[in-house]
Structures are given as structure tokens and as C-alpha cells.
């Protein structure tokens, strides 16, 4: 598996590239801004993008999508249905506007194929109503649910503190270890977060 990450946008959102070197295809996760840097990361990989995946729809995770769709007009954009901006209640600061013909939704238990890779989707509300975590091999793309030593804020529209603790508990109870790749900040491991993250430890005690 090919894996790369760059910080993008106004608040250094982690944008990830996951690829299958054999099939020469990739997915872009949370392209939050700095479209020229995202395009450069894709071009440097030599892979063909197959999909855009959003861990949630906040503005700092979606900013480079228009540039990617301009270059690859048929690229599907996956987000949980609860992250889509309702047509009669626009709120582009917090929710990802519907991507028209490119829009796809995913949710709990869905499996996406990327070449020979299988991506598993977990619905993890708390930071937002439609936050998801994506698992692929030993990598956990945790979005703004789980950070190194912290968790995402839950005081924004759609956030919920109890849901956040339930989601953290669920992640902590997954078997084995994962490389934790959050929406912001440093990478970690799930075992490290079980041992040292106070929010995870509180959730495990529920």
C-alpha cells in the first residue's frame, strides 16, 4: 500500500493519499485546501485517483474538491449522508454542499474497493453527526474523531459529547493496533492512545 500525507489549508488539515501500487490507483482523503499541493501529491505518486473520501464535511476538509473535480470530472466524492448540506438549509461553513453527479454516500459497515485494497467505514458521530473513520490494512484514518492525545471538539453544529465518548470507546475496543492518522496534528497508534489519551481512557471506563 502506498501512503502519503500533507498538511493543507488555513489550519493544516491532514490530507492523505492511499494507493494500490499494483493497480496504480489511489484515493484522496480530506482534501481540505491548498489544491496545488494536493494535485502535486497525486502527480508525484504516479497513481490515478479513483475517489475522494471525506471523514466529515467541515469546511477545512473539503476546500480542494472543486480543483480535483475540474481535473477529474467523474471522480466520485464519498461522505456520510448526515454531512450533506440540506438544499433548504444551506450552511457551507459546517457542511459539505452536495457534489451533484459526483456525490456518493457511505456509512456504517460499508466496504469500498480500491484496486486490491479494501476500505472499511465506521460511523463515529461526535465531532459531527456524520463523522466516519476509515480502516485500511493497518491504517486508521480517524478524521476529527481521534487525535494524538486528544479528540475532536463537539461544540459545533451536529456535535455531541456523549456520542464522541461512545465513538472513542468503540475505536479503543477494536482488536489489535492501528496507525492513527488524524485530521490534524501528529500521527499516533491506537495502542498509544489507549494507554495515554485521557479522553480515550475516560471512554473506556464507561
mmCIF file of C-alpha atoms in Angstrom:
data_model
loop_
_atom_site.group_PDB
_atom_site.id
_atom_site.type_symbol
_atom_site.label_atom_id
_atom_site.label_comp_id
_atom_site.label_asym_id
_atom_site.label_seq_id
_atom_site.Cartn_x
_atom_site.Cartn_y
_atom_site.Cartn_z
ATOM 1 C CA UNK A 1 0.000 0.000 0.000
ATOM 2 C CA UNK A 2 1.208 3.488 -0.882
ATOM 3 C CA UNK A 3 0.573 6.091 1.794
ATOM 4 C CA UNK A 4 1.327 9.811 1.825
ATOM 5 C CA UNK A 5 0.116 12.890 3.702
ATOM 6 C CA UNK A 6 0.472 16.657 3.516
ATOM 7 C CA UNK A 7 -0.922 19.490 5.660
ATOM 8 C CA UNK A 8 -3.254 21.729 3.651
ATOM 9 C CA UNK A 9 -5.440 24.782 4.014
ATOM 10 C CA UNK A 10 -5.712 27.503 6.607
ATOM 11 C CA UNK A 11 -5.423 25.266 9.681
ATOM 12 C CA UNK A 12 -3.144 22.481 8.412
ATOM 13 C CA UNK A 13 -5.676 19.757 7.792
ATOM 14 C CA UNK A 14 -4.023 16.421 7.092
ATOM 15 C CA UNK A 15 -4.807 15.342 3.536
ATOM 16 C CA UNK A 16 -3.994 11.697 2.835
ATOM 17 C CA UNK A 17 -3.307 9.664 -0.276
ATOM 18 C CA UNK A 18 -3.830 5.901 -0.126
ATOM 19 C CA UNK A 19 -2.868 3.846 -3.132
ATOM 20 C CA UNK A 20 -2.516 0.371 -4.547
ATOM 21 C CA UNK A 21 0.846 0.254 -6.299
ATOM 22 C CA UNK A 22 -0.082 -2.868 -8.268
ATOM 23 C CA UNK A 23 -3.266 -1.423 -9.760
ATOM 24 C CA UNK A 24 -1.795 2.131 -9.866
ATOM 25 C CA UNK A 25 -4.896 3.721 -8.316
ATOM 26 C CA UNK A 26 -5.411 5.918 -5.277
ATOM 27 C CA UNK A 27 -7.964 7.642 -3.062
ATOM 28 C CA UNK A 28 -7.620 11.169 -1.681
ATOM 29 C CA UNK A 29 -8.907 11.651 1.854
ATOM 30 C CA UNK A 30 -9.955 15.052 3.238
ATOM 31 C CA UNK A 31 -8.553 17.432 0.579
ATOM 32 C CA UNK A 32 -9.110 20.448 2.792
ATOM 33 C CA UNK A 33 -7.380 23.171 0.794
ATOM 34 C CA UNK A 34 -4.137 24.095 -0.988
ATOM 35 C CA UNK A 35 -5.320 22.444 -4.225
ATOM 36 C CA UNK A 36 -1.983 22.920 -5.944
ATOM 37 C CA UNK A 37 -0.275 20.905 -3.206
ATOM 38 C CA UNK A 38 -2.898 18.153 -3.353
ATOM 39 C CA UNK A 39 -2.525 17.906 -7.129
ATOM 40 C CA UNK A 40 1.245 17.791 -6.746
ATOM 41 C CA UNK A 41 0.982 14.925 -4.238
ATOM 42 C CA UNK A 42 -1.192 12.943 -6.651
ATOM 43 C CA UNK A 43 1.068 13.618 -9.620
ATOM 44 C CA UNK A 44 4.159 12.713 -7.608
ATOM 45 C CA UNK A 45 2.589 9.354 -6.718
ATOM 46 C CA UNK A 46 2.075 8.460 -10.372
ATOM 47 C CA UNK A 47 -1.298 6.949 -9.446
ATOM 48 C CA UNK A 48 -4.733 7.593 -10.928
ATOM 49 C CA UNK A 49 -7.282 8.876 -8.400
ATOM 50 C CA UNK A 50 -10.421 6.756 -8.125
ATOM 51 C CA UNK A 51 -12.321 8.549 -5.363
ATOM 52 C CA UNK A 52 -12.378 11.366 -2.828
ATOM 53 C CA UNK A 53 -13.244 10.293 0.714
ATOM 54 C CA UNK A 54 -14.393 12.657 3.466
ATOM 55 C CA UNK A 55 -14.175 11.754 7.134
ATOM 56 C CA UNK A 56 -16.676 14.592 7.618
ATOM 57 C CA UNK A 57 -17.849 17.677 5.803
ATOM 58 C CA UNK A 58 -16.426 20.659 7.702
ATOM 59 C CA UNK A 59 -15.026 23.458 5.558
ATOM 60 C CA UNK A 60 -11.400 22.696 6.422
ATOM 61 C CA UNK A 61 -11.673 19.169 4.981
ATOM 62 C CA UNK A 62 -13.268 19.919 1.606
ATOM 63 C CA UNK A 63 -11.648 23.041 0.144
ATOM 64 C CA UNK A 64 -9.670 21.417 -2.684
ATOM 65 C CA UNK A 65 -12.543 19.321 -4.031
ATOM 66 C CA UNK A 66 -13.538 21.770 -6.819
ATOM 67 C CA UNK A 67 -9.991 21.726 -8.208
ATOM 68 C CA UNK A 68 -9.868 17.933 -8.153
ATOM 69 C CA UNK A 69 -13.224 17.662 -9.929
ATOM 70 C CA UNK A 70 -12.081 20.174 -12.522
ATOM 71 C CA UNK A 71 -9.153 17.894 -13.384
ATOM 72 C CA UNK A 72 -11.074 14.601 -12.964
ATOM 73 C CA UNK A 73 -14.744 15.465 -13.689
ATOM 74 C CA UNK A 74 -16.062 11.953 -12.989
ATOM 75 C CA UNK A 75 -14.342 11.430 -9.646
ATOM 76 C CA UNK A 76 -16.851 10.208 -7.019
ATOM 77 C CA UNK A 77 -16.959 12.076 -3.706
ATOM 78 C CA UNK A 78 -17.951 9.973 -0.683
ATOM 79 C CA UNK A 79 -19.389 11.452 2.521
ATOM 80 C CA UNK A 80 -21.856 10.288 5.134
ATOM 81 C CA UNK A 81 -25.385 11.410 4.295
ATOM 82 C CA UNK A 82 -25.590 13.430 7.513
ATOM 83 C CA UNK A 83 -22.725 15.629 6.291
ATOM 84 C CA UNK A 84 -24.506 16.822 3.158
ATOM 85 C CA UNK A 85 -25.863 20.335 3.275
ATOM 86 C CA UNK A 86 -29.685 20.243 3.045
ATOM 87 C CA UNK A 87 -30.916 22.087 -0.025
ATOM 88 C CA UNK A 88 -33.374 24.113 2.063
ATOM 89 C CA UNK A 89 -30.911 24.875 4.863
ATOM 90 C CA UNK A 90 -27.568 25.895 3.372
ATOM 91 C CA UNK A 91 -24.717 26.058 5.854
ATOM 92 C CA UNK A 92 -21.488 25.769 3.831
ATOM 93 C CA UNK A 93 -19.314 26.688 6.828
ATOM 94 C CA UNK A 94 -20.089 23.401 8.552
ATOM 95 C CA UNK A 95 -21.455 21.002 5.933
ATOM 96 C CA UNK A 96 -20.202 19.833 2.587
ATOM 97 C CA UNK A 97 -22.522 21.033 -0.201
ATOM 98 C CA UNK A 98 -23.869 18.252 -2.384
ATOM 99 C CA UNK A 99 -21.398 17.427 -5.160
ATOM 100 C CA UNK A 100 -24.061 16.868 -7.791
ATOM 101 C CA UNK A 101 -23.451 13.922 -10.111
ATOM 102 C CA UNK A 102 -20.211 13.119 -8.277
ATOM 103 C CA UNK A 103 -21.864 12.662 -4.890
ATOM 104 C CA UNK A 104 -21.877 9.259 -3.233
ATOM 105 C CA UNK A 105 -22.712 8.388 0.359
ATOM 106 C CA UNK A 106 -21.190 5.793 2.639
ATOM 107 C CA UNK A 107 -21.818 4.745 6.188
ATOM 108 C CA UNK A 108 -21.525 2.117 8.871
ATOM 109 C CA UNK A 109 -20.228 -1.211 7.616
ATOM 110 C CA UNK A 110 -19.654 -0.162 4.021
ATOM 111 C CA UNK A 111 -16.660 -1.628 2.211
ATOM 112 C CA UNK A 112 -15.023 0.196 -0.673
ATOM 113 C CA UNK A 113 -12.595 -1.435 -3.093
ATOM 114 C CA UNK A 114 -9.516 0.472 -4.208
ATOM 115 C CA UNK A 115 -7.589 -1.811 -6.518
ATOM 116 C CA UNK A 116 -6.690 -4.725 -4.279
ATOM 117 C CA UNK A 117 -7.306 -2.746 -1.090
ATOM 118 C CA UNK A 118 -10.496 -2.895 0.973
ATOM 119 C CA UNK A 119 -11.559 0.207 2.906
ATOM 120 C CA UNK A 120 -13.936 -0.314 5.837
ATOM 121 C CA UNK A 121 -16.175 2.519 7.036
ATOM 122 C CA UNK A 122 -17.176 3.069 10.674
ATOM 123 C CA UNK A 123 -19.767 5.692 11.584
ATOM 124 C CA UNK A 124 -18.289 7.616 14.539
ATOM 125 C CA UNK A 125 -20.525 10.591 15.428
ATOM 126 C CA UNK A 126 -19.403 13.106 17.998
ATOM 127 C CA UNK A 127 -17.389 15.779 16.229
ATOM 128 C CA UNK A 128 -20.221 15.937 13.712
ATOM 129 C CA UNK A 129 -23.306 13.822 13.126
ATOM 130 C CA UNK A 130 -21.840 12.103 10.075
ATOM 131 C CA UNK A 131 -18.207 11.692 11.062
ATOM 132 C CA UNK A 132 -16.636 8.435 9.923
ATOM 133 C CA UNK A 133 -13.397 6.564 10.491
ATOM 134 C CA UNK A 134 -11.882 4.638 7.574
ATOM 135 C CA UNK A 135 -9.811 1.491 8.153
ATOM 136 C CA UNK A 136 -7.474 0.103 5.503
ATOM 137 C CA UNK A 137 -4.936 -2.596 6.352
ATOM 138 C CA UNK A 138 -3.142 -1.302 9.499
ATOM 139 C CA UNK A 139 -4.135 2.341 8.962
ATOM 140 C CA UNK A 140 -6.942 4.186 10.744
ATOM 141 C CA UNK A 141 -7.999 7.453 9.106
ATOM 142 C CA UNK A 142 -9.631 8.930 12.178
ATOM 143 C CA UNK A 143 -10.623 12.377 10.906
ATOM 144 C CA UNK A 144 -11.513 14.724 13.751
ATOM 145 C CA UNK A 145 -12.758 11.923 15.988
ATOM 146 C CA UNK A 146 -9.436 10.785 17.438
ATOM 147 C CA UNK A 147 -6.265 12.889 17.647
ATOM 148 C CA UNK A 148 -2.893 12.107 19.160
ATOM 149 C CA UNK A 149 -3.545 12.769 22.855
ATOM 150 C CA UNK A 150 -6.904 14.384 22.236
ATOM 151 C CA UNK A 151 -10.247 14.147 20.454
ATOM 152 C CA UNK A 152 -12.194 16.451 18.189
ATOM 153 C CA UNK A 153 -14.309 19.258 19.581
ATOM 154 C CA UNK A 154 -18.009 18.525 19.876
ATOM 155 C CA UNK A 155 -19.451 22.005 20.439
ATOM 156 C CA UNK A 156 -20.052 22.733 16.746
ATOM 157 C CA UNK A 157 -23.269 22.137 14.819
ATOM 158 C CA UNK A 158 -24.015 18.408 14.852
ATOM 159 C CA UNK A 159 -21.518 17.664 17.612
ATOM 160 C CA UNK A 160 -22.360 15.663 20.711
ATOM 161 C CA UNK A 161 -20.139 14.906 23.697
ATOM 162 C CA UNK A 162 -21.770 11.610 24.647
ATOM 163 C CA UNK A 163 -21.601 10.403 21.050
ATOM 164 C CA UNK A 164 -17.915 11.313 20.983
ATOM 165 C CA UNK A 165 -17.186 9.179 24.040
ATOM 166 C CA UNK A 166 -19.167 6.282 22.579
ATOM 167 C CA UNK A 167 -17.183 6.559 19.335
ATOM 168 C CA UNK A 168 -13.853 6.704 21.155
ATOM 169 C CA UNK A 169 -14.832 3.642 23.200
ATOM 170 C CA UNK A 170 -15.681 1.791 20.052
ATOM 171 C CA UNK A 171 -12.323 2.621 18.464
ATOM 172 C CA UNK A 172 -10.442 1.648 21.618
ATOM 173 C CA UNK A 173 -12.178 -1.733 21.627
ATOM 174 C CA UNK A 174 -11.098 -2.635 18.095
ATOM 175 C CA UNK A 175 -8.831 -5.655 18.013
ATOM 176 C CA UNK A 176 -5.130 -5.125 17.523
ATOM 177 C CA UNK A 177 -3.270 -1.931 16.778
ATOM 178 C CA UNK A 178 -3.537 0.668 14.017
ATOM 179 C CA UNK A 179 -1.521 3.604 12.807
ATOM 180 C CA UNK A 180 -3.802 6.509 13.766
ATOM 181 C CA UNK A 181 -3.896 9.176 11.043
ATOM 182 C CA UNK A 182 -5.983 12.092 12.316
ATOM 183 C CA UNK A 183 -7.459 15.114 10.586
ATOM 184 C CA UNK A 184 -4.980 17.438 12.285
ATOM 185 C CA UNK A 185 -1.666 17.089 14.063
ATOM 186 C CA UNK A 186 0.761 14.236 14.542
ATOM 187 C CA UNK A 187 0.206 10.591 13.716
ATOM 188 C CA UNK A 188 -0.040 8.091 16.555
ATOM 189 C CA UNK A 189 -1.009 4.484 17.206
ATOM 190 C CA UNK A 190 -4.219 3.131 18.652
ATOM 191 C CA UNK A 191 -2.343 1.341 21.428
ATOM 192 C CA UNK A 192 -0.586 4.555 22.424
ATOM 193 C CA UNK A 193 -3.933 6.336 22.577
ATOM 194 C CA UNK A 194 -5.420 3.545 24.698
ATOM 195 C CA UNK A 195 -2.576 3.984 27.181
ATOM 196 C CA UNK A 196 -2.120 7.778 27.240
ATOM 197 C CA UNK A 197 -5.124 9.637 25.809
ATOM 198 C CA UNK A 198 -7.275 10.850 28.703
ATOM 199 C CA UNK A 199 -10.388 11.107 26.545
ATOM 200 C CA UNK A 200 -9.966 7.530 25.323
ATOM 201 C CA UNK A 201 -9.319 6.313 28.864
ATOM 202 C CA UNK A 202 -12.459 8.075 30.055
ATOM 203 C CA UNK A 203 -14.432 6.484 27.221
ATOM 204 C CA UNK A 204 -13.023 3.029 28.035
ATOM 205 C CA UNK A 205 -14.290 3.443 31.601
ATOM 206 C CA UNK A 206 -17.906 3.971 30.563
#
